[in-house]
PDB file of C-alpha atoms in Angstrom:
ATOM      1  CA  MET A   1      -0.675 -20.410  67.037  1.00 94.00           C
ATOM      2  CA  ARG A   2       0.154 -20.917  63.356  1.00 98.00           C
ATOM      3  CA  VAL A   3      -0.657 -24.449  62.163  1.00 98.00           C
ATOM      4  CA  VAL A   4       0.076 -26.059  58.800  1.00 98.00           C
ATOM      5  CA  ILE A   5      -2.057 -29.145  58.092  1.00 98.00           C
ATOM      6  CA  ALA A   6      -1.262 -31.640  55.325  1.00 97.00           C
ATOM      7  CA  LEU A   7      -4.357 -33.573  54.226  1.00 93.00           C
ATOM      8  CA  GLY A   8      -3.695 -36.852  52.415  1.00 82.00           C
ATOM      9  CA  GLY A   9      -5.387 -37.516  49.075  1.00 71.00           C
ATOM     10  CA  ASN A  10      -6.326 -40.978  50.356  1.00 67.00           C
ATOM     11  CA  ALA A  11      -7.881 -39.394  53.438  1.00 70.00           C
ATOM     12  CA  LEU A  12     -10.285 -37.543  51.133  1.00 80.00           C
ATOM     13  CA  LEU A  13     -10.871 -40.645  48.999  1.00 79.00           C
ATOM     14  CA  PRO A  14     -10.403 -43.871  50.995  1.00 72.00           C
ATOM     15  CA  ARG A  15      -8.118 -46.415  49.349  1.00 70.00           C
ATOM     16  CA  GLY A  16      -9.916 -48.682  46.868  1.00 70.00           C
ATOM     17  CA  GLN A  17     -13.102 -46.566  46.715  1.00 79.00           C
ATOM     18  CA  ARG A  18     -14.490 -45.428  43.362  1.00 82.00           C
ATOM     19  CA  PRO A  19     -13.229 -41.890  42.571  1.00 84.00           C
ATOM     20  CA  ASP A  20     -16.739 -40.423  42.318  1.00 89.00           C
ATOM     21  CA  TRP A  21     -17.141 -36.834  43.456  1.00 90.00           C
ATOM     22  CA  GLN A  22     -19.929 -37.466  45.982  1.00 92.00           C
ATOM     23  CA  PRO A  23     -17.952 -39.669  48.442  1.00 89.00           C
ATOM     24  CA  GLN A  24     -15.149 -37.103  48.429  1.00 91.00           C
ATOM     25  CA  VAL A  25     -17.490 -34.189  49.068  1.00 93.00           C
ATOM     26  CA  ASP A  26     -19.154 -36.210  51.834  1.00 92.00           C
ATOM     27  CA  GLN A  27     -15.774 -36.994  53.418  1.00 89.00           C
ATOM     28  CA  VAL A  28     -14.728 -33.338  53.360  1.00 92.00           C
ATOM     29  CA  ALA A  29     -18.070 -32.439  54.965  1.00 93.00           C
ATOM     30  CA  ARG A  30     -17.523 -35.058  57.701  1.00 90.00           C
ATOM     31  CA  VAL A  31     -14.189 -33.594  58.780  1.00 89.00           C
ATOM     32  CA  ALA A  32     -14.921 -29.927  58.088  1.00 93.00           C
ATOM     33  CA  GLY A  33     -16.215 -29.271  61.587  1.00 94.00           C
ATOM     34  CA  ALA A  34     -12.982 -30.325  63.270  1.00 92.00           C
ATOM     35  CA  LEU A  35     -10.828 -28.472  60.738  1.00 95.00           C
ATOM     36  CA  ALA A  36     -12.975 -25.358  61.126  1.00 96.00           C
ATOM     37  CA  GLU A  37     -12.644 -25.558  64.914  1.00 95.00           C
ATOM     38  CA  LEU A  38      -8.869 -25.493  64.502  1.00 96.00           C
ATOM     39  CA  ALA A  39      -9.115 -22.641  61.990  1.00 97.00           C
ATOM     40  CA  ALA A  40     -11.316 -20.620  64.354  1.00 96.00           C
ATOM     41  CA  ALA A  41      -8.723 -20.874  67.125  1.00 96.00           C
ATOM     42  CA  HIS A  42      -5.497 -20.644  65.106  1.00 97.00           C
ATOM     43  CA  GLU A  43      -3.953 -19.358  61.884  1.00 98.00           C
ATOM     44  CA  VAL A  44      -4.385 -22.417  59.651  1.00 98.00           C
ATOM     45  CA  VAL A  45      -2.901 -23.412  56.301  1.00 98.00           C
ATOM     46  CA  LEU A  46      -4.296 -26.513  54.574  1.00 98.00           C
ATOM     47  CA  VAL A  47      -2.103 -28.393  52.086  1.00 98.00           C
ATOM     48  CA  HIS A  48      -4.076 -31.218  50.465  1.00 96.00           C
ATOM     49  CA  GLY A  49      -2.934 -34.262  48.523  1.00 91.00           C
ATOM     50  CA  ASN A  50      -4.245 -35.063  45.053  1.00 91.00           C
ATOM     51  CA  GLY A  51      -2.924 -38.526  44.172  1.00 86.00           C
ATOM     52  CA  PRO A  52      -6.276 -40.202  43.427  1.00 87.00           C
ATOM     53  CA  GLN A  53      -7.711 -37.094  41.788  1.00 91.00           C
ATOM     54  CA  VAL A  54      -4.792 -36.181  39.506  1.00 91.00           C
ATOM     55  CA  GLY A  55      -4.488 -39.825  38.467  1.00 88.00           C
ATOM     56  CA  LEU A  56      -8.141 -39.865  37.427  1.00 90.00           C
ATOM     57  CA  LEU A  57      -7.740 -36.661  35.388  1.00 94.00           C
ATOM     58  CA  ALA A  58      -4.632 -38.090  33.709  1.00 91.00           C
ATOM     59  CA  LEU A  59      -6.517 -41.263  32.767  1.00 88.00           C
ATOM     60  CA  GLU A  60      -9.443 -39.263  31.374  1.00 93.00           C
ATOM     61  CA  SER A  61      -7.100 -37.000  29.406  1.00 92.00           C
ATOM     62  CA  ALA A  62      -5.120 -39.928  27.963  1.00 90.00           C
ATOM     63  CA  ALA A  63      -8.344 -41.641  26.848  1.00 88.00           C
ATOM     64  CA  ASP A  64      -9.946 -38.554  25.253  1.00 92.00           C
ATOM     65  CA  PRO A  65      -9.925 -39.033  21.463  1.00 91.00           C
ATOM     66  CA  SER A  66     -10.535 -35.319  20.870  1.00 95.00           C
ATOM     67  CA  LEU A  67      -7.088 -34.404  22.221  1.00 92.00           C
ATOM     68  CA  THR A  68      -3.934 -34.385  20.099  1.00 93.00           C
ATOM     69  CA  HIS A  69      -1.903 -34.988  23.265  1.00 90.00           C
ATOM     70  CA  PRO A  70      -2.965 -35.650  26.883  1.00 91.00           C
ATOM     71  CA  TYR A  71      -2.722 -32.730  29.281  1.00 95.00           C
ATOM     72  CA  PRO A  72       0.639 -32.685  31.130  1.00 94.00           C
ATOM     73  CA  LEU A  73       0.731 -33.364  34.858  1.00 94.00           C
ATOM     74  CA  ASP A  74       1.490 -29.775  35.901  1.00 96.00           C
ATOM     75  CA  GLU A  75      -1.730 -28.615  34.203  1.00 97.00           C
ATOM     76  CA  LEU A  76      -3.712 -31.389  35.899  1.00 96.00           C
ATOM     77  CA  VAL A  77      -2.261 -30.488  39.305  1.00 97.00           C
ATOM     78  CA  ALA A  78      -3.571 -26.953  38.748  1.00 98.00           C
ATOM     79  CA  GLU A  79      -7.009 -28.401  38.003  1.00 97.00           C
ATOM     80  CA  THR A  80      -7.027 -30.414  41.230  1.00 96.00           C
ATOM     81  CA  GLN A  81      -6.030 -27.335  43.233  1.00 97.00           C
ATOM     82  CA  GLY A  82      -9.190 -25.598  42.066  1.00 97.00           C
ATOM     83  CA  LEU A  83     -11.408 -28.654  42.499  1.00 96.00           C
ATOM     84  CA  ILE A  84     -10.341 -29.735  45.997  1.00 96.00           C
ATOM     85  CA  GLY A  85      -9.883 -26.141  47.149  1.00 97.00           C
ATOM     86  CA  TYR A  86     -13.485 -25.481  46.131  1.00 97.00           C
ATOM     87  CA  TRP A  87     -14.678 -28.466  48.185  1.00 96.00           C
ATOM     88  CA  LEU A  88     -12.711 -27.283  51.222  1.00 97.00           C
ATOM     89  CA  GLN A  89     -13.896 -23.675  50.888  1.00 97.00           C
ATOM     90  CA  GLN A  90     -17.535 -24.731  50.715  1.00 96.00           C
ATOM     91  CA  ALA A  91     -17.348 -27.213  53.605  1.00 96.00           C
ATOM     92  CA  LEU A  92     -15.316 -24.994  55.934  1.00 97.00           C
ATOM     93  CA  GLY A  93     -17.406 -21.968  54.995  1.00 96.00           C
ATOM     94  CA  ARG A  94     -20.442 -23.621  56.567  1.00 97.00           C
ATOM     95  CA  HIS A  95     -18.665 -23.549  59.951  1.00 97.00           C
ATOM     96  CA  LEU A  96     -16.464 -20.435  59.845  1.00 96.00           C
ATOM     97  CA  ARG A  97     -17.334 -16.753  59.934  1.00 95.00           C
ATOM     98  CA  THR A  98     -13.954 -15.836  58.456  1.00 96.00           C
ATOM     99  CA  PRO A  99     -12.962 -16.358  54.811  1.00 97.00           C
ATOM    100  CA  VAL A 100     -11.241 -19.405  53.322  1.00 98.00           C
ATOM    101  CA  ILE A 101      -9.109 -18.750  50.233  1.00 98.00           C
ATOM    102  CA  THR A 102      -7.521 -21.225  47.814  1.00 98.00           C
ATOM    103  CA  VAL A 103      -4.238 -19.990  46.345  1.00 98.00           C
ATOM    104  CA  VAL A 104      -3.183 -21.482  43.007  1.00 98.00           C
ATOM    105  CA  THR A 105       0.367 -22.335  44.025  1.00 98.00           C
ATOM    106  CA  GLN A 106       3.580 -23.092  42.152  1.00 98.00           C
ATOM    107  CA  THR A 107       6.408 -25.112  43.699  1.00 98.00           C
ATOM    108  CA  VAL A 108       9.903 -24.701  42.295  1.00 98.00           C
ATOM    109  CA  VAL A 109      11.844 -27.942  41.736  1.00 98.00           C
ATOM    110  CA  ASP A 110      15.301 -28.663  40.329  1.00 97.00           C
ATOM    111  CA  ALA A 111      15.282 -29.660  36.656  1.00 96.00           C
ATOM    112  CA  ALA A 112      18.265 -31.931  37.385  1.00 96.00           C
ATOM    113  CA  ASP A 113      16.572 -33.721  40.313  1.00 97.00           C
ATOM    114  CA  PRO A 114      17.303 -37.482  39.985  1.00 96.00           C
ATOM    115  CA  ALA A 115      13.650 -38.195  40.875  1.00 95.00           C
ATOM    116  CA  PHE A 116      12.741 -37.501  37.239  1.00 95.00           C
ATOM    117  CA  ALA A 117      14.525 -40.745  36.299  1.00 93.00           C
ATOM    118  CA  ASP A 118      13.100 -42.754  39.224  1.00 93.00           C
ATOM    119  CA  PRO A 119       9.297 -42.356  39.575  1.00 92.00           C
ATOM    120  CA  THR A 120       7.975 -43.240  43.041  1.00 87.00           C
ATOM    121  CA  LYS A 121       4.883 -41.089  43.634  1.00 86.00           C
ATOM    122  CA  PHE A 122       1.585 -43.014  43.544  1.00 87.00           C
ATOM    123  CA  VAL A 123      -1.288 -41.386  41.631  1.00 87.00           C
ATOM    124  CA  GLY A 124      -4.700 -42.623  40.541  1.00 84.00           C
ATOM    125  CA  SER A 125      -6.765 -45.629  41.525  1.00 82.00           C
ATOM    126  CA  VAL A 126      -5.607 -49.108  42.509  1.00 86.00           C
ATOM    127  CA  TYR A 127      -5.554 -51.936  39.939  1.00 89.00           C
ATOM    128  CA  ASP A 128      -4.840 -55.623  39.824  1.00 92.00           C
ATOM    129  CA  GLU A 129      -1.668 -56.724  38.042  1.00 93.00           C
ATOM    130  CA  LEU A 130      -3.322 -57.477  34.689  1.00 94.00           C
ATOM    131  CA  GLU A 131      -5.092 -54.101  34.585  1.00 92.00           C
ATOM    132  CA  ALA A 132      -1.871 -52.307  35.488  1.00 92.00           C
ATOM    133  CA  LYS A 133       0.095 -54.095  32.757  1.00 94.00           C
ATOM    134  CA  GLU A 134      -2.527 -53.205  30.147  1.00 92.00           C
ATOM    135  CA  LEU A 135      -2.574 -49.524  31.143  1.00 89.00           C
ATOM    136  CA  ALA A 136       1.237 -49.481  31.136  1.00 89.00           C
ATOM    137  CA  ARG A 137       1.221 -50.902  27.596  1.00 92.00           C
ATOM    138  CA  VAL A 138      -1.444 -48.552  26.245  1.00 87.00           C
ATOM    139  CA  HIS A 139      -0.220 -45.292  27.815  1.00 87.00           C
ATOM    140  CA  ASP A 140       3.490 -46.035  28.356  1.00 88.00           C
ATOM    141  CA  TRP A 141       3.074 -45.432  32.094  1.00 90.00           C
ATOM    142  CA  THR A 142       5.063 -46.901  34.994  1.00 92.00           C
ATOM    143  CA  PHE A 143       3.320 -48.853  37.761  1.00 93.00           C
ATOM    144  CA  GLY A 144       4.418 -49.982  41.210  1.00 92.00           C
ATOM    145  CA  ARG A 145       3.022 -52.116  44.011  1.00 90.00           C
ATOM    146  CA  ASP A 146       0.879 -50.329  46.616  1.00 85.00           C
ATOM    147  CA  GLY A 147       0.178 -52.994  49.220  1.00 81.00           C
ATOM    148  CA  ASP A 148      -1.613 -55.852  47.468  1.00 86.00           C
ATOM    149  CA  SER A 149      -2.542 -53.690  44.468  1.00 90.00           C
ATOM    150  CA  TRP A 150      -0.842 -51.711  41.715  1.00 93.00           C
ATOM    151  CA  ARG A 151      -0.891 -47.952  41.064  1.00 91.00           C
ATOM    152  CA  ARG A 152       0.705 -45.629  38.564  1.00 90.00           C
ATOM    153  CA  VAL A 153       3.934 -43.972  39.771  1.00 92.00           C
ATOM    154  CA  VAL A 154       5.261 -40.636  38.501  1.00 91.00           C
ATOM    155  CA  ALA A 155       8.322 -38.474  39.117  1.00 92.00           C
ATOM    156  CA  SER A 156       8.287 -36.602  42.432  1.00 93.00           C
ATOM    157  CA  PRO A 157      11.151 -34.082  42.646  1.00 96.00           C
ATOM    158  CA  ALA A 158      11.920 -32.405  45.967  1.00 95.00           C
ATOM    159  CA  PRO A 159      10.298 -29.002  46.563  1.00 97.00           C
ATOM    160  CA  ARG A 160      12.806 -26.133  46.689  1.00 97.00           C
ATOM    161  CA  ARG A 161      10.600 -23.064  47.074  1.00 97.00           C
ATOM    162  CA  ILE A 162       6.891 -22.260  47.422  1.00 98.00           C
ATOM    163  CA  VAL A 163       6.384 -19.284  45.101  1.00 98.00           C
ATOM    164  CA  GLU A 164       3.229 -17.889  46.746  1.00 98.00           C
ATOM    165  CA  VAL A 165       4.270 -18.324  50.394  1.00 98.00           C
ATOM    166  CA  GLY A 166       4.478 -14.541  50.924  1.00 97.00           C
ATOM    167  CA  THR A 167       0.901 -14.146  49.743  1.00 98.00           C
ATOM    168  CA  ALA A 168      -0.186 -16.887  52.163  1.00 98.00           C
ATOM    169  CA  ASP A 169       1.561 -15.107  55.058  1.00 98.00           C
ATOM    170  CA  HIS A 170      -0.284 -11.868  54.228  1.00 98.00           C
ATOM    171  CA  LEU A 171      -3.642 -13.679  54.110  1.00 98.00           C
ATOM    172  CA  LEU A 172      -3.016 -15.448  57.424  1.00 98.00           C
ATOM    173  CA  ARG A 173      -2.202 -12.129  59.111  1.00 97.00           C
ATOM    174  CA  SER A 174      -5.535 -10.853  57.792  1.00 97.00           C
ATOM    175  CA  GLY A 175      -7.465 -13.634  59.556  1.00 97.00           C
ATOM    176  CA  ILE A 176      -8.011 -15.770  56.450  1.00 98.00           C
ATOM    177  CA  THR A 177      -7.669 -19.563  56.352  1.00 98.00           C
ATOM    178  CA  VAL A 178      -5.495 -20.528  53.393  1.00 98.00           C
ATOM    179  CA  VAL A 179      -5.551 -23.589  51.131  1.00 98.00           C
ATOM    180  CA  LEU A 180      -1.981 -23.602  49.791  1.00 98.00           C
ATOM    181  CA  ALA A 181       0.226 -25.785  47.570  1.00 98.00           C
ATOM    182  CA  GLY A 182      -2.553 -28.242  46.749  1.00 97.00           C
ATOM    183  CA  GLY A 183      -1.151 -31.535  45.464  1.00 95.00           C
ATOM    184  CA  GLY A 184       2.285 -30.336  46.565  1.00 96.00           C
ATOM    185  CA  GLY A 185       2.019 -27.302  44.289  1.00 98.00           C
ATOM    186  CA  ILE A 186       2.226 -27.061  40.514  1.00 98.00           C
ATOM    187  CA  PRO A 187       5.770 -28.301  39.733  1.00 98.00           C
ATOM    188  CA  VAL A 188       7.791 -25.629  37.931  1.00 98.00           C
ATOM    189  CA  VAL A 189      11.451 -25.042  37.098  1.00 98.00           C
ATOM    190  CA  GLU A 190      13.218 -21.708  36.792  1.00 97.00           C
ATOM    191  CA  THR A 191      14.282 -20.739  33.267  1.00 96.00           C
ATOM    192  CA  ARG A 192      15.664 -17.557  31.713  1.00 95.00           C
ATOM    193  CA  ASP A 193      12.133 -16.737  30.578  1.00 95.00           C
ATOM    194  CA  GLY A 194      10.542 -17.360  33.987  1.00 96.00           C
ATOM    195  CA  LEU A 195       8.811 -20.342  35.570  1.00 98.00           C
ATOM    196  CA  GLU A 196       7.907 -23.347  33.409  1.00 97.00           C
ATOM    197  CA  GLY A 197       5.780 -26.376  34.326  1.00 97.00           C
ATOM    198  CA  VAL A 198       7.220 -29.897  34.283  1.00 97.00           C
ATOM    199  CA  GLU A 199       5.809 -33.437  34.107  1.00 93.00           C
ATOM    200  CA  ALA A 200       5.776 -34.431  37.786  1.00 94.00           C
ATOM    201  CA  VAL A 201       3.791 -34.384  41.025  1.00 94.00           C
ATOM    202  CA  VAL A 202       5.496 -32.902  44.092  1.00 96.00           C
ATOM    203  CA  ASP A 203       4.938 -34.810  47.329  1.00 93.00           C
ATOM    204  CA  LYS A 204       2.438 -32.770  49.310  1.00 94.00           C
ATOM    205  CA  ASP A 205       3.913 -33.703  52.708  1.00 94.00           C
ATOM    206  CA  LEU A 206       7.370 -32.423  51.762  1.00 95.00           C
ATOM    207  CA  ALA A 207       5.819 -29.304  50.229  1.00 97.00           C
ATOM    208  CA  ALA A 208       3.733 -28.773  53.373  1.00 98.00           C
ATOM    209  CA  ALA A 209       6.829 -29.131  55.580  1.00 97.00           C
ATOM    210  CA  LEU A 210       8.619 -26.543  53.449  1.00 97.00           C
ATOM    211  CA  ALA A 211       5.623 -24.206  53.660  1.00 98.00           C
ATOM    212  CA  ALA A 212       5.449 -24.723  57.441  1.00 98.00           C
ATOM    213  CA  LYS A 213       9.115 -23.809  57.787  1.00 96.00           C
ATOM    214  CA  GLU A 214       8.870 -20.766  55.497  1.00 96.00           C
ATOM    215  CA  LEU A 215       5.722 -19.553  57.263  1.00 97.00           C
ATOM    216  CA  GLY A 216       7.207 -20.019  60.748  1.00 97.00           C
ATOM    217  CA  ALA A 217       4.529 -22.510  61.830  1.00 98.00           C
ATOM    218  CA  ASP A 218       4.278 -23.511  65.485  1.00 97.00           C
ATOM    219  CA  LEU A 219       2.803 -26.919  64.647  1.00 97.00           C
ATOM    220  CA  PHE A 220       2.830 -29.174  61.576  1.00 98.00           C
ATOM    221  CA  LEU A 221       0.153 -31.873  61.249  1.00 97.00           C
ATOM    222  CA  VAL A 222       0.051 -34.658  58.657  1.00 96.00           C
ATOM    223  CA  LEU A 223      -3.494 -36.059  58.590  1.00 93.00           C
ATOM    224  CA  THR A 224      -4.052 -39.223  56.581  1.00 88.00           C
ATOM    225  CA  ASP A 225      -6.070 -42.469  56.546  1.00 83.00           C
ATOM    226  CA  VAL A 226      -4.199 -44.292  59.348  1.00 88.00           C
ATOM    227  CA  PRO A 227      -4.344 -43.514  63.098  1.00 92.00           C
ATOM    228  CA  ALA A 228      -0.567 -43.266  63.592  1.00 94.00           C
ATOM    229  CA  VAL A 229       2.803 -44.236  62.173  1.00 93.00           C
ATOM    230  CA  MET A 230       3.030 -48.037  62.324  1.00 90.00           C
ATOM    231  CA  THR A 231       6.106 -50.214  62.600  1.00 85.00           C
ATOM    232  CA  ASP A 232       5.856 -53.488  60.623  1.00 80.00           C
ATOM    233  CA  PHE A 233       2.733 -52.117  58.914  1.00 76.00           C
ATOM    234  CA  GLY A 234       0.417 -54.754  57.458  1.00 72.00           C
ATOM    235  CA  THR A 235       1.857 -57.603  59.515  1.00 77.00           C
ATOM    236  CA  ALA A 236       0.809 -59.320  62.726  1.00 79.00           C
ATOM    237  CA  ASP A 237       3.567 -57.398  64.510  1.00 79.00           C
ATOM    238  CA  GLN A 238       2.435 -53.904  63.517  1.00 84.00           C
ATOM    239  CA  ARG A 239       2.548 -51.376  66.344  1.00 90.00           C
ATOM    240  CA  ALA A 240       1.420 -47.763  66.524  1.00 90.00           C
ATOM    241  CA  LEU A 241       4.027 -45.219  67.605  1.00 93.00           C
ATOM    242  CA  GLY A 242       2.938 -42.623  70.167  1.00 93.00           C
ATOM    243  CA  GLU A 243       5.410 -39.947  71.201  1.00 94.00           C
ATOM    244  CA  VAL A 244       8.797 -40.283  69.486  1.00 95.00           C
ATOM    245  CA  SER A 245      11.919 -38.239  68.918  1.00 94.00           C
ATOM    246  CA  VAL A 246      13.218 -37.309  65.488  1.00 94.00           C
ATOM    247  CA  SER A 247      16.241 -39.573  65.904  1.00 93.00           C
ATOM    248  CA  ASP A 248      14.107 -42.582  66.913  1.00 91.00           C
ATOM    249  CA  LEU A 249      11.752 -42.072  63.965  1.00 92.00           C
ATOM    250  CA  GLU A 250      14.592 -41.644  61.482  1.00 91.00           C
ATOM    251  CA  SER A 251      16.129 -44.935  62.596  1.00 90.00           C
ATOM    252  CA  LEU A 252      13.131 -46.842  61.154  1.00 89.00           C
ATOM    253  CA  ASP A 253      12.410 -47.726  57.504  1.00 85.00           C
ATOM    254  CA  PHE A 254       9.159 -46.758  55.774  1.00 84.00           C
ATOM    255  CA  PRO A 255       7.941 -47.207  52.156  1.00 75.00           C
ATOM    256  CA  ALA A 256       9.021 -44.429  49.783  1.00 71.00           C
ATOM    257  CA  GLY A 257       5.613 -44.230  48.109  1.00 62.00           C
ATOM    258  CA  SER A 258       3.441 -43.857  51.218  1.00 73.00           C
ATOM    259  CA  MET A 259       4.584 -43.300  54.834  1.00 87.00           C
ATOM    260  CA  GLY A 260       8.215 -42.535  53.954  1.00 87.00           C
ATOM    261  CA  PRO A 261       7.648 -38.933  52.754  1.00 88.00           C
ATOM    262  CA  LYS A 262       5.368 -38.204  55.737  1.00 92.00           C
ATOM    263  CA  VAL A 263       8.049 -39.292  58.201  1.00 94.00           C
ATOM    264  CA  GLU A 264      10.713 -37.396  56.262  1.00 93.00           C
ATOM    265  CA  ALA A 265       8.525 -34.271  56.220  1.00 95.00           C
ATOM    266  CA  VAL A 266       7.782 -34.158  59.952  1.00 96.00           C
ATOM    267  CA  CYS A 267      11.385 -34.939  60.884  1.00 96.00           C
ATOM    268  CA  GLU A 268      12.650 -32.190  58.584  1.00 94.00           C
ATOM    269  CA  PHE A 269      10.223 -29.662  60.067  1.00 97.00           C
ATOM    270  CA  VAL A 270      10.931 -30.561  63.701  1.00 97.00           C
ATOM    271  CA  ARG A 271      14.695 -30.564  63.183  1.00 94.00           C
ATOM    272  CA  ARG A 272      14.713 -27.167  61.450  1.00 92.00           C
ATOM    273  CA  SER A 273      12.088 -25.416  63.570  1.00 94.00           C
ATOM    274  CA  GLY A 274      12.411 -27.003  67.013  1.00 94.00           C
ATOM    275  CA  SER A 275       8.602 -27.175  67.090  1.00 95.00           C
ATOM    276  CA  ARG A 276       6.215 -30.122  67.310  1.00 96.00           C
ATOM    277  CA  ALA A 277       4.797 -32.181  64.446  1.00 98.00           C
ATOM    278  CA  ALA A 278       2.355 -35.091  64.363  1.00 97.00           C
ATOM    279  CA  ILE A 279       0.949 -37.766  62.041  1.00 96.00           C
ATOM    280  CA  GLY A 280      -2.448 -39.391  62.411  1.00 95.00           C
ATOM    281  CA  SER A 281      -6.015 -39.869  61.211  1.00 92.00           C
ATOM    282  CA  LEU A 282      -7.956 -37.000  59.670  1.00 87.00           C
ATOM    283  CA  GLU A 283     -10.943 -37.911  61.864  1.00 87.00           C
ATOM    284  CA  GLU A 284      -8.791 -37.340  64.986  1.00 92.00           C
ATOM    285  CA  ALA A 285      -7.577 -33.871  63.966  1.00 93.00           C
ATOM    286  CA  LEU A 286      -8.491 -32.120  67.231  1.00 93.00           C
ATOM    287  CA  ALA A 287      -6.927 -34.785  69.456  1.00 95.00           C
ATOM    288  CA  ILE A 288      -3.778 -34.875  67.333  1.00 96.00           C
ATOM    289  CA  CYS A 289      -3.471 -31.092  67.561  1.00 95.00           C
ATOM    290  CA  ALA A 290      -3.877 -31.360  71.328  1.00 95.00           C
ATOM    291  CA  GLY A 291      -1.119 -33.977  71.453  1.00 95.00           C
ATOM    292  CA  THR A 292      -3.309 -36.817  72.769  1.00 95.00           C
ATOM    293  CA  SER A 293      -3.571 -38.934  69.624  1.00 95.00           C
ATOM    294  CA  GLY A 294      -1.496 -39.993  66.633  1.00 96.00           C
ATOM    295  CA  THR A 295       2.283 -40.091  66.461  1.00 96.00           C
ATOM    296  CA  GLN A 296       3.719 -37.009  68.167  1.00 97.00           C
ATOM    297  CA  VAL A 297       7.196 -36.004  66.997  1.00 97.00           C
ATOM    298  CA  ARG A 298       9.258 -33.735  69.214  1.00 90.00           C
ATOM    299  CA  PRO A 299      12.828 -32.409  69.033  1.00 85.00           C
TER     300      PRO A 299
END
C-alpha cells in the first residue's frame, strides 16, 4: 500500500514550547518507531509542516544586523526542508534497513492567487498581544489570533503542482522512504525564465493531499497534535469525530489557520481518489492507519 503522511509542525514542536532543537529531536525520536513500522510495511511519503521552525528562522533573519535584508520565506522554507528532513532521516534510520531520502521540493503556486493579499498561515511561536503588536511594528508583519495567543500570519497560496513528484515516485518504487514537500514545498511561480521563489508558505496539508493524489496513494494520513477532528473545539461541548463521510465533514466549519486546511485536504483527497484518509494524533499513527483511531474519512 502507498501511504502519504502529513506531519504537523506543531506535532514536532508542541504548541507554546520553546523552539529549541533538543525537544524537537526528542519528539521525532519518540514517534520514529511507529513511522518506521509503517514505512517497513508500505511505500511511505512523509510531508512535514514547518510553521514553528520557519517562523523562528524568519525572526532570526529579521533581527540579524549583518544582513542588508532578511532572507525571504522561500529560502527559509528550503532551510527547514533540510533541517527537519535530517532529523527524520536520522531517527527513522535507526529503525529501518531501507534508505530514507529527503527531496528538496518546489511547489508551483499561482502568482495571482488572492491568498497573497489575505495572509492566514500561522508561522513561528505564540505571543501575547503586546509582544505581537511590538513585533508587527518593528518588522511590519501581520499577526492573528491562535486560540488565546497571537502568531504571525503569512500568505498561503494553493499548491498547483509538486515539481519533484516524479522523482518521489521513482524512489518509492525502489524501496526508499521519501521525505517530500517539507513545509508544503518551496513556493515558486512559473516565469518565462523558469521557476522563481515567492514570499509565502504553502499549507503542508494541501500540498500533501496534492502529492497523495499525484502519487496514486491508497491512504492519506494527517498526523497532528490533537487526537481527532473536534466539533466546538475549545468549548465544553467539544466532541471528537470518529468515522465520517466527506459530505458530513464539509458541512462543518473549522478555523482557516489550523484545522480548516486539514479537513479541506482530506476531503479533497477522498473525493478525487475514492480512497480513505484520516486525521489524528502523531502518537497514534499505527492505530490511525489501521482505522481504529482518529477521524476516519471515507467516500
